[in-house]
Tab-separated table of C-alpha atoms in Angstrom:
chain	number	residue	atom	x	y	z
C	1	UNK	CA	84.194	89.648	31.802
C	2	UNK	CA	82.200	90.003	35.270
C	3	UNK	CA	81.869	86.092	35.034
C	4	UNK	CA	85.064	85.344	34.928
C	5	UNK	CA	86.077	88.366	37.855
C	6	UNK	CA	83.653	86.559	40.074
C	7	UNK	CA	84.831	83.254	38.945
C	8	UNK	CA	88.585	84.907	40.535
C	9	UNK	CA	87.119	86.047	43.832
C	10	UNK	CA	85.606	83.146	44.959
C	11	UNK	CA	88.565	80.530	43.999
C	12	UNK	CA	90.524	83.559	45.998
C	13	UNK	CA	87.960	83.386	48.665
C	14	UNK	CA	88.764	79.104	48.425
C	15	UNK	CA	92.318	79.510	49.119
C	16	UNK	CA	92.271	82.088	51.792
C	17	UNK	CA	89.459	79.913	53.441
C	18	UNK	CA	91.657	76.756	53.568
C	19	UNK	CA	94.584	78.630	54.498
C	20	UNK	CA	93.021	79.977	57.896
C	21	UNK	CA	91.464	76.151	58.946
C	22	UNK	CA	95.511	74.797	58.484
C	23	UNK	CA	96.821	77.712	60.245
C	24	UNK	CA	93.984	77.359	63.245
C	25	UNK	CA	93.515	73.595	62.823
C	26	UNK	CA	98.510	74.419	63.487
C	27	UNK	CA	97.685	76.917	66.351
C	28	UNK	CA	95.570	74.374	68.267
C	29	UNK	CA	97.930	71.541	67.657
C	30	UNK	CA	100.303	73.375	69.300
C	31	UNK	CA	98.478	74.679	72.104
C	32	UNK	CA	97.135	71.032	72.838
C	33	UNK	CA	100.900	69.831	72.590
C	34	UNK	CA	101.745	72.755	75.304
C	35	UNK	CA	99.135	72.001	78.011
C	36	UNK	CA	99.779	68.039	78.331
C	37	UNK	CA	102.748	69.187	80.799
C	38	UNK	CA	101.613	67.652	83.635
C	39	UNK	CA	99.657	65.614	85.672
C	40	UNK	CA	98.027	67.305	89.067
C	41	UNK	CA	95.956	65.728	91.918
C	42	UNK	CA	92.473	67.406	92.047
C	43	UNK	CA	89.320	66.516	94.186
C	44	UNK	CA	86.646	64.836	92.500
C	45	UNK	CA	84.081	65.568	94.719
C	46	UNK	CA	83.438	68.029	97.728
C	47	UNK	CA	85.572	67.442	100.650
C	48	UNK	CA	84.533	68.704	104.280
C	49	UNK	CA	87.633	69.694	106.497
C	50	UNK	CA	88.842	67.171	108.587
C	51	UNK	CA	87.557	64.456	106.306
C	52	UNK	CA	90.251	61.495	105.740
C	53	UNK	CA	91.148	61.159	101.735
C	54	UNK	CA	90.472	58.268	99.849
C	55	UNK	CA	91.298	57.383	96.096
C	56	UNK	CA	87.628	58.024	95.140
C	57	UNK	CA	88.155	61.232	96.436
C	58	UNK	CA	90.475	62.528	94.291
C	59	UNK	CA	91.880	62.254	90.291
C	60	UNK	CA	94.565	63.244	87.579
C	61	UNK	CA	94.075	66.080	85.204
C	62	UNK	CA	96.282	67.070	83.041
C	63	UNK	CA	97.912	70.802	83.836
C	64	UNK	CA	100.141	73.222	81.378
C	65	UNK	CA	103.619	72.620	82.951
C	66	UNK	CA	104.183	76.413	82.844
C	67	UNK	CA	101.412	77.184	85.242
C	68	UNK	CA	102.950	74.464	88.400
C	69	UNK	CA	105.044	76.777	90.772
C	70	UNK	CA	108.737	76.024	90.005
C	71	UNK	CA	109.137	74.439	93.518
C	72	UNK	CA	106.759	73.689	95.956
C	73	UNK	CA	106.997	75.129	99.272
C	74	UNK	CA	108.897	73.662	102.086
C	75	UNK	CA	105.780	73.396	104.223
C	76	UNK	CA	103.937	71.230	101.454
C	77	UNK	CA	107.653	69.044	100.813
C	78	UNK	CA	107.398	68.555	104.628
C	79	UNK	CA	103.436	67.446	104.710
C	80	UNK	CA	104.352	65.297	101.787
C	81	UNK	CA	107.394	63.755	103.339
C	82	UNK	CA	109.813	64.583	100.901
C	83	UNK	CA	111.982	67.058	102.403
C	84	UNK	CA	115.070	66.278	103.607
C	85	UNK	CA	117.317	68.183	106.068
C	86	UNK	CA	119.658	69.380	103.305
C	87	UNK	CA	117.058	71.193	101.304
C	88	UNK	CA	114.677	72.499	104.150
């Protein structure tokens, strides 16, 4: 009788031990699915003001598309050269 109540706990102790990896192994699928929104432009290195940019100076990371402002200010659409005068 006790061998056989152990023998219960532990196969129950099985199942609720898979079920937790699938729903974790689920949760981070979905997570990693939910953060490759983007693409941003980040410094590689240290950068002293007034130093001109390079390529080597800078690379792409990937960014959760619900963190990027909705729009980017006019200011930066100016600097970048984007703006036109119907939008600014």
């Amino acid at each position: 009788m006790k061998g056989s109540r152990a023998v219960v706990m532990l196969l129950l102790s099985l199942v609720a031990g898979i079920a937790a990896v699938v729903l974790a192994a689920r949760w981070l699928n979905e997570r990693s699915d939910a953060a490759s929104g983007s693409q941003i432009v980040v410094a590689s290195r240290d950068i002293e003001l007034g130093q001109p940019l390079n390529a080597t100076m800078l690379r792409l990371v990937s960014w959760p598309a619900g963190a990027l402002p909705a729009v980017p200010s006019a200011r930066l659409r100016r600097w970048l050269g984007v703006c036109c005068a119907a939008s600014c």
